[in-house]
The first five atom37 places (N, CA, C, CB, O) and aatype in JSON, in Angstrom:
{
  "aatype": [20, 20, 20, 20, 20, 20, 20, 20, 20, 20, 20, 20, 20, 20, 20, 20, 20, 20, 20, 20, 20, 20, 20, 20, 20, 20, 20, 20, 20, 20, 20, 20, 20, 20, 20, 20, 20, 20, 20, 20, 20, 20, 20, 20, 20, 20, 20, 20, 20, 20, 20, 20, 20, 20, 20, 20, 20, 20, 20, 20, 20, 20, 20, 20, 20, 20, 20, 20, 20, 20, 20, 20, 20, 20, 20, 20, 20, 20, 20, 20, 20, 20, 20, 20, 20, 20, 20, 20, 20, 20, 20, 20],
  "atom_mask": [
    [1, 1, 1, 1, 1],
    [1, 1, 1, 1, 1],
    [1, 1, 1, 1, 1],
    [1, 1, 1, 1, 1],
    [1, 1, 1, 1, 1],
    [1, 1, 1, 1, 1],
    [1, 1, 1, 1, 1],
    [1, 1, 1, 1, 1],
    [1, 1, 1, 1, 1],
    [1, 1, 1, 1, 1],
    [1, 1, 1, 1, 1],
    [1, 1, 1, 1, 1],
    [1, 1, 1, 1, 1],
    [1, 1, 1, 1, 1],
    [1, 1, 1, 1, 1],
    [1, 1, 1, 1, 1],
    [1, 1, 1, 1, 1],
    [1, 1, 1, 1, 1],
    [1, 1, 1, 1, 1],
    [1, 1, 1, 1, 1],
    [1, 1, 1, 1, 1],
    [1, 1, 1, 1, 1],
    [1, 1, 1, 1, 1],
    [1, 1, 1, 1, 1],
    [1, 1, 1, 1, 1],
    [1, 1, 1, 1, 1],
    [1, 1, 1, 1, 1],
    [1, 1, 1, 1, 1],
    [1, 1, 1, 1, 1],
    [1, 1, 1, 1, 1],
    [1, 1, 1, 1, 1],
    [1, 1, 1, 1, 1],
    [1, 1, 1, 1, 1],
    [1, 1, 1, 1, 1],
    [1, 1, 1, 1, 1],
    [1, 1, 1, 1, 1],
    [1, 1, 1, 1, 1],
    [1, 1, 1, 1, 1],
    [1, 1, 1, 1, 1],
    [1, 1, 1, 1, 1],
    [1, 1, 1, 1, 1],
    [1, 1, 1, 1, 1],
    [1, 1, 1, 1, 1],
    [1, 1, 1, 1, 1],
    [1, 1, 1, 1, 1],
    [1, 1, 1, 1, 1],
    [1, 1, 1, 1, 1],
    [1, 1, 1, 1, 1],
    [1, 1, 1, 1, 1],
    [1, 1, 1, 1, 1],
    [1, 1, 1, 1, 1],
    [1, 1, 1, 1, 1],
    [1, 1, 1, 1, 1],
    [1, 1, 1, 1, 1],
    [1, 1, 1, 1, 1],
    [1, 1, 1, 1, 1],
    [1, 1, 1, 1, 1],
    [1, 1, 1, 1, 1],
    [1, 1, 1, 1, 1],
    [1, 1, 1, 1, 1],
    [1, 1, 1, 1, 1],
    [1, 1, 1, 1, 1],
    [1, 1, 1, 1, 1],
    [1, 1, 1, 1, 1],
    [1, 1, 1, 1, 1],
    [1, 1, 1, 1, 1],
    [1, 1, 1, 1, 1],
    [1, 1, 1, 1, 1],
    [1, 1, 1, 1, 1],
    [1, 1, 1, 1, 1],
    [1, 1, 1, 1, 1],
    [1, 1, 1, 1, 1],
    [1, 1, 1, 1, 1],
    [1, 1, 1, 1, 1],
    [1, 1, 1, 1, 1],
    [1, 1, 1, 1, 1],
    [1, 1, 1, 1, 1],
    [1, 1, 1, 1, 1],
    [1, 1, 1, 1, 1],
    [1, 1, 1, 1, 1],
    [1, 1, 1, 1, 1],
    [1, 1, 1, 1, 1],
    [1, 1, 1, 1, 1],
    [1, 1, 1, 1, 1],
    [1, 1, 1, 1, 1],
    [1, 1, 1, 1, 1],
    [1, 1, 1, 1, 1],
    [1, 1, 1, 1, 1],
    [1, 1, 1, 1, 1],
    [1, 1, 1, 1, 1],
    [1, 1, 1, 1, 1],
    [1, 1, 1, 1, 1]
  ],
  "atom_positions": [
    [[65.26, -115.93, -9.47], [66.1, -117.08, -9.2], [65.29, -118.35, -9.45], [66.64, -117.05, -7.75], [64.14, -118.46, -9.03]],
    [[65.89, -119.3, -10.14], [65.27, -120.58, -10.43], [65.89, -121.63, -9.52], [65.44, -120.97, -11.93], [67.11, -121.8, -9.51]],
    [[65.06, -122.32, -8.76], [65.55, -123.37, -7.88], [64.96, -124.69, -8.34], [65.19, -123.09, -6.38], [63.74, -124.81, -8.51]],
    [[65.81, -125.68, -8.54], [65.38, -126.99, -9.02], [65.94, -128.05, -8.11], [65.82, -127.22, -10.49], [67.15, -128.07, -7.86]],
    [[65.11, -128.94, -7.61], [65.59, -130.06, -6.83], [65.76, -131.23, -7.78], [64.62, -130.42, -5.67], [64.78, -131.82, -8.24]],
    [[67.0, -131.55, -8.06], [67.32, -132.56, -9.07], [66.67, -133.92, -8.81], [68.8, -132.73, -9.15], [66.17, -134.52, -9.75]],
    [[66.65, -134.44, -7.56], [66.02, -135.76, -7.38], [64.55, -135.8, -7.8], [66.13, -136.17, -5.94], [64.02, -136.87, -8.08]],
    [[63.89, -134.65, -7.85], [62.49, -134.61, -8.25], [62.31, -134.45, -9.75], [61.79, -133.48, -7.54], [61.19, -134.54, -10.25]],
    [[63.4, -134.23, -10.47], [63.32, -134.08, -11.92], [63.57, -135.46, -12.53], [64.37, -133.02, -12.44], [64.64, -136.03, -12.32]],
    [[62.61, -136.01, -13.29], [62.75, -137.38, -13.8], [63.85, -137.56, -14.84], [61.46, -137.81, -14.39], [64.35, -138.67, -15.01]],
    [[64.23, -136.49, -15.53], [65.31, -136.57, -16.52], [66.23, -135.39, -16.29], [64.75, -136.58, -17.99], [65.81, -134.39, -15.7]],
    [[67.47, -135.46, -16.73], [68.35, -134.3, -16.58], [67.72, -133.07, -17.23], [69.73, -134.58, -17.19], [67.15, -133.15, -18.32]],
    [[67.85, -131.94, -16.57], [67.27, -130.69, -17.05], [68.27, -129.99, -17.96], [66.87, -129.78, -15.88], [69.47, -129.96, -17.67]],
    [[67.78, -129.44, -19.04], [68.63, -128.72, -19.98], [68.22, -127.25, -20.01], [68.54, -129.34, -21.4], [67.03, -126.93, -20.05]],
    [[69.21, -126.38, -20.0], [68.96, -124.96, -20.11], [69.83, -124.41, -21.23], [69.25, -124.23, -18.76], [71.05, -124.52, -21.18]],
    [[69.21, -123.83, -22.23], [69.97, -123.24, -23.32], [70.24, -121.79, -22.96], [69.21, -123.35, -24.69], [69.31, -121.0, -22.79]],
    [[71.52, -121.44, -22.85], [71.92, -120.09, -22.49], [71.96, -119.17, -23.7], [73.28, -120.1, -21.81], [71.63, -117.99, -23.61]],
    [[72.35, -119.72, -24.83], [72.45, -118.96, -26.07], [72.54, -119.99, -27.2], [73.7, -117.99, -26.08], [72.59, -121.19, -26.93]],
    [[72.55, -119.54, -28.44], [72.7, -120.52, -29.53], [74.01, -121.3, -29.47], [72.6, -119.82, -30.86], [74.13, -122.36, -30.09]],
    [[74.99, -120.79, -28.71], [76.29, -121.46, -28.67], [76.6, -122.12, -27.33], [77.37, -120.49, -29.0], [77.63, -122.77, -27.21]],
    [[75.74, -121.97, -26.33], [76.01, -122.56, -25.02], [74.8, -123.23, -24.42], [76.52, -121.51, -24.09], [73.68, -122.72, -24.53]],
    [[75.02, -124.35, -23.78], [73.92, -125.1, -23.16], [74.42, -125.74, -21.88], [73.36, -126.19, -24.13], [75.59, -126.13, -21.78]],
    [[73.53, -125.84, -20.88], [73.84, -126.48, -19.62], [72.95, -127.7, -19.43], [73.67, -125.5, -18.44], [71.76, -127.64, -19.73]],
    [[73.52, -128.79, -18.92], [72.75, -129.94, -18.5], [72.93, -130.06, -17.0], [73.19, -131.25, -19.25], [74.06, -130.16, -16.52]],
    [[71.82, -130.06, -16.25], [71.91, -130.22, -14.8], [71.74, -131.68, -14.45], [70.85, -129.36, -14.08], [70.94, -132.39, -15.06]],
    [[72.49, -132.12, -13.47], [72.49, -133.51, -13.07], [72.74, -133.57, -11.58], [73.55, -134.33, -13.85], [73.0, -132.53, -10.96]],
    [[72.68, -134.74, -10.98], [72.91, -134.87, -9.55], [74.39, -135.03, -9.2], [72.14, -136.04, -9.01], [74.74, -135.14, -8.02]],
    [[75.24, -135.05, -10.18], [76.68, -135.13, -9.95], [77.35, -133.9, -10.56], [77.28, -136.45, -10.54], [76.83, -133.35, -11.53]],
    [[78.5, -133.46, -10.02], [79.1, -132.2, -10.45], [79.78, -132.23, -11.81], [80.06, -131.77, -9.45], [79.93, -131.18, -12.44]],
    [[80.21, -133.4, -12.26], [80.96, -133.51, -13.51], [80.68, -134.84, -14.17], [82.48, -133.34, -13.25], [79.96, -135.68, -13.63]],
    [[81.26, -135.04, -15.34], [81.28, -136.34, -16.0], [82.48, -137.1, -15.43], [81.35, -136.2, -17.58], [83.55, -136.52, -15.23]],
    [[82.3, -138.37, -15.19], [83.36, -139.19, -14.6], [83.71, -140.37, -15.5], [82.94, -139.68, -13.22], [82.86, -140.88, -16.24]],
    [[84.95, -140.8, -15.42], [85.37, -142.09, -15.93], [85.36, -143.03, -14.72], [86.8, -142.04, -16.64], [85.81, -142.65, -13.65]],
    [[84.85, -144.23, -14.89], [84.75, -145.22, -13.79], [83.96, -144.67, -12.61], [86.15, -145.64, -13.32], [84.4, -144.78, -11.47]],
    [[82.79, -144.1, -12.88], [81.96, -143.49, -11.85], [81.64, -144.49, -10.74], [80.66, -142.95, -12.46], [81.14, -145.59, -10.98]],
    [[81.94, -144.07, -9.5], [81.71, -144.87, -8.29], [82.4, -146.24, -8.33], [80.23, -145.07, -8.08], [81.91, -147.21, -7.77]],
    [[83.54, -146.28, -9.01], [84.34, -147.5, -9.11], [85.8, -147.14, -8.8], [84.21, -148.16, -10.53], [86.15, -145.97, -8.77]],
    [[86.64, -148.16, -8.56], [88.06, -147.86, -8.37], [88.6, -147.13, -9.6], [88.86, -149.16, -8.12], [88.27, -147.47, -10.74]],
    [[89.43, -146.14, -9.36], [90.0, -145.37, -10.46], [89.09, -144.26, -10.97], [90.33, -146.28, -11.58], [89.32, -143.73, -12.05]],
    [[88.05, -143.91, -10.2], [87.14, -142.84, -10.61], [87.91, -141.56, -10.9], [86.07, -142.59, -9.52], [88.82, -141.18, -10.15]],
    [[87.56, -140.89, -11.98], [88.24, -139.67, -12.38], [87.22, -138.66, -12.91], [89.33, -139.97, -13.46], [86.49, -138.94, -13.85]],
    [[87.18, -137.46, -12.27], [86.3, -136.39, -12.73], [86.96, -135.67, -13.9], [85.98, -135.39, -11.58], [88.17, -135.42, -13.87]],
    [[86.18, -135.33, -14.91], [86.71, -134.69, -16.11], [86.29, -133.22, -16.15], [86.22, -135.42, -17.38], [85.1, -132.91, -16.0]],
    [[87.24, -132.33, -16.36], [86.94, -130.9, -16.45], [86.5, -130.51, -17.86], [88.14, -130.08, -16.03], [85.51, -129.79, -18.03]],
    [[87.23, -130.97, -18.85], [86.94, -130.66, -20.25], [87.17, -131.93, -21.06], [87.84, -129.48, -20.79], [88.17, -132.63, -20.86]],
    [[86.26, -132.24, -21.96], [86.47, -133.34, -22.88], [86.09, -132.88, -24.29], [85.64, -134.6, -22.46], [85.18, -132.08, -24.47]],
    [[86.8, -133.4, -25.25], [86.52, -133.06, -26.64], [85.44, -133.99, -27.18], [87.8, -133.15, -27.52], [85.11, -135.0, -26.56]],
    [[84.9, -133.63, -28.31], [83.9, -134.48, -28.95], [84.46, -135.88, -29.18], [83.42, -133.86, -30.28], [83.78, -136.87, -28.94]],
    [[85.69, -135.95, -29.66], [86.29, -137.25, -29.94], [86.38, -138.11, -28.67], [87.69, -137.07, -30.54], [86.08, -139.3, -28.71]],
    [[86.78, -137.5, -27.54], [86.87, -138.24, -26.28], [85.5, -138.65, -25.77], [87.58, -137.39, -25.23], [85.35, -139.73, -25.2]],
    [[84.5, -137.81, -25.97], [83.16, -138.07, -25.45], [82.38, -139.09, -26.26], [82.38, -136.79, -25.38], [81.41, -139.66, -25.77]],
    [[82.8, -139.34, -27.5], [82.03, -140.23, -28.37], [81.98, -141.67, -27.85], [82.62, -140.23, -29.75], [81.1, -142.43, -28.26]],
    [[82.88, -142.05, -26.97], [82.85, -143.39, -26.41], [81.84, -143.55, -25.28], [84.22, -143.76, -25.91], [81.56, -144.67, -24.85]],
    [[81.27, -142.46, -24.8], [80.34, -142.51, -23.68], [78.95, -142.93, -24.16], [80.27, -141.16, -22.97], [78.5, -142.54, -25.23]],
    [[78.29, -143.73, -23.34], [76.93, -144.14, -23.65], [75.91, -143.37, -22.8], [76.77, -145.65, -23.42], [74.71, -143.59, -22.94]],
    [[76.38, -142.47, -21.92], [75.46, -141.73, -21.06], [74.58, -140.81, -21.9], [76.25, -140.91, -20.02], [75.08, -140.08, -22.75]],
    [[73.26, -140.83, -21.66], [72.35, -139.99, -22.46], [72.7, -138.51, -22.43], [70.94, -140.18, -21.98], [72.61, -137.84, -23.46]],
    [[73.1, -137.99, -21.26], [73.41, -136.57, -21.2], [74.64, -136.23, -22.03], [73.63, -136.13, -19.76], [74.71, -135.15, -22.62]],
    [[75.61, -137.14, -22.09], [76.81, -136.9, -22.91], [76.45, -136.97, -24.39], [77.93, -137.93, -22.57], [76.93, -136.16, -25.18]],
    [[75.62, -137.92, -24.76], [75.18, -138.0, -26.17], [74.43, -136.74, -26.58], [74.28, -139.25, -26.39], [74.62, -136.23, -27.69]],
    [[73.58, -136.23, -25.69], [72.83, -135.0, -25.99], [73.78, -133.8, -26.1], [71.76, -134.73, -24.91], [73.6, -132.94, -26.97]],
    [[74.78, -133.75, -25.23], [75.76, -132.66, -25.29], [76.55, -132.74, -26.6], [76.72, -132.73, -24.08], [76.8, -131.71, -27.24]],
    [[76.94, -133.94, -26.99], [77.65, -134.13, -28.26], [76.81, -133.63, -29.43], [78.01, -135.61, -28.46], [77.31, -132.93, -30.31]],
    [[75.54, -133.99, -29.43], [74.63, -133.57, -30.5], [74.6, -132.04, -30.59], [73.21, -134.14, -30.26], [74.67, -131.48, -31.68]],
    [[74.49, -131.39, -29.44], [74.43, -129.93, -29.42], [75.7, -129.32, -29.99], [74.21, -129.43, -27.99], [75.62, -128.43, -30.85]],
    [[76.87, -129.77, -29.55], [78.13, -129.19, -30.01], [78.39, -129.53, -31.48], [79.3, -129.7, -29.15], [78.87, -128.68, -32.24]],
    [[78.07, -130.75, -31.9], [78.28, -131.13, -33.29], [77.38, -130.35, -34.25], [78.02, -132.62, -33.47], [77.69, -130.24, -35.44]],
    [[76.28, -129.8, -33.73], [75.34, -129.08, -34.57], [75.41, -127.57, -34.38], [73.94, -129.56, -34.3], [74.41, -126.87, -34.52]],
    [[76.61, -127.08, -34.06], [76.83, -125.64, -34.04], [77.03, -125.0, -32.69], [75.71, -125.01, -34.67], [77.41, -123.83, -32.64]],
    [[76.8, -125.71, -31.59], [77.04, -125.13, -30.28], [78.52, -125.0, -30.0], [76.37, -125.95, -29.21], [79.31, -125.84, -30.44]],
    [[78.91, -123.97, -29.26], [80.31, -123.76, -28.93], [80.76, -124.72, -27.84], [80.55, -122.31, -28.48], [81.83, -125.33, -27.94]],
    [[79.95, -124.86, -26.79], [80.27, -125.79, -25.7], [79.0, -126.16, -24.96], [81.29, -125.17, -24.73], [77.98, -125.47, -25.05]],
    [[79.07, -127.25, -24.24], [77.97, -127.7, -23.41], [78.57, -128.06, -22.06], [77.19, -128.92, -24.06], [79.63, -128.69, -22.0]],
    [[77.92, -127.65, -20.98], [78.41, -127.92, -19.63], [77.46, -128.87, -18.93], [78.57, -126.6, -18.82], [76.25, -128.66, -18.93]],
    [[78.02, -129.92, -18.34], [77.24, -130.87, -17.53], [77.67, -130.66, -16.09], [77.46, -132.37, -18.0], [78.85, -130.81, -15.76]],
    [[76.71, -130.31, -15.2], [77.04, -130.0, -13.82], [75.83, -130.13, -12.91], [77.61, -128.61, -13.73], [74.72, -130.41, -13.36]],
    [[76.06, -129.92, -11.62], [74.99, -129.85, -10.63], [74.34, -128.48, -10.71], [75.53, -130.13, -9.19], [75.0, -127.49, -11.01]],
    [[73.05, -128.41, -10.44], [72.34, -127.13, -10.48], [72.93, -126.14, -9.47], [70.86, -127.33, -10.2], [72.97, -124.94, -9.75]],
    [[73.37, -126.62, -8.33], [73.93, -125.74, -7.3], [75.26, -125.11, -7.68], [74.1, -126.5, -6.03], [75.73, -124.21, -6.99]],
    [[75.87, -125.57, -8.75], [77.16, -125.05, -9.19], [77.05, -124.0, -10.29], [78.03, -126.19, -9.67], [78.06, -123.55, -10.83]],
    [[75.85, -123.61, -10.62], [75.62, -122.72, -11.76], [76.44, -121.44, -11.71], [74.17, -122.38, -11.85], [76.92, -120.98, -12.74]],
    [[76.6, -120.85, -10.54], [77.35, -119.6, -10.42], [78.87, -119.76, -10.42], [76.95, -118.9, -9.17], [79.6, -118.77, -10.44]],
    [[79.35, -120.99, -10.42], [80.77, -121.27, -10.37], [81.32, -121.35, -11.8], [81.05, -122.59, -9.59], [80.94, -122.25, -12.55]],
    [[82.21, -120.43, -12.19], [82.7, -120.44, -13.57], [83.55, -121.66, -13.91], [83.49, -119.21, -13.83], [83.8, -121.93, -15.09]],
    [[84.0, -122.39, -12.91], [84.82, -123.59, -13.16], [84.02, -124.87, -12.94], [86.06, -123.59, -12.24], [84.59, -125.96, -12.83]],
    [[82.71, -124.75, -12.87], [81.87, -125.91, -12.57], [81.8, -126.89, -13.73], [80.47, -125.45, -12.19], [82.03, -126.54, -14.89]],
    [[81.48, -128.12, -13.39], [81.09, -129.11, -14.37], [82.15, -129.56, -15.36], [79.97, -128.6, -15.11], [83.33, -129.21, -15.28]],
    [[81.66, -130.35, -16.31], [82.48, -130.83, -17.41], [82.04, -130.1, -18.67], [82.37, -132.38, -17.59], [80.86, -130.06, -18.99]],
    [[83.0, -129.54, -19.37], [82.71, -128.84, -20.62], [82.99, -129.77, -21.8], [83.54, -127.54, -20.72], [84.07, -130.35, -21.91]],
    [[82.0, -129.88, -22.69], [82.17, -130.65, -23.92], [82.43, -129.62, -25.01], [80.89, -131.56, -24.25], [81.61, -128.74, -25.26]],
    [[83.58, -129.76, -25.67], [84.0, -128.78, -26.68], [84.52, -129.51, -27.9], [85.09, -127.82, -26.11], [84.76, -130.71, -27.86]],
    [[84.71, -128.76, -29.0], [85.32, -129.33, -30.19], [86.75, -129.63, -29.84], [85.22, -128.39, -31.42], [87.49, -130.12, -30.68]]
  ]
}
């Protein structure tokens, strides 16, 4: 079992599960629109086209992975790893 305390990790941690799947661990469970602002909305799945407007480094890295042959990339909290519905999935 791998245990990671996210606040102690200086950058989001990436784990490649296979050539077609990758996980980005973060201190929040999903990607949000209007994060910590009125109208905040958690996203379950976003396409490459929808994600291209984001300036967040983890979203840009996820886009790069999917655009270069990955099937999907999941951005989530490390504690949610066993949850099949966890995080935000970036897909074509």
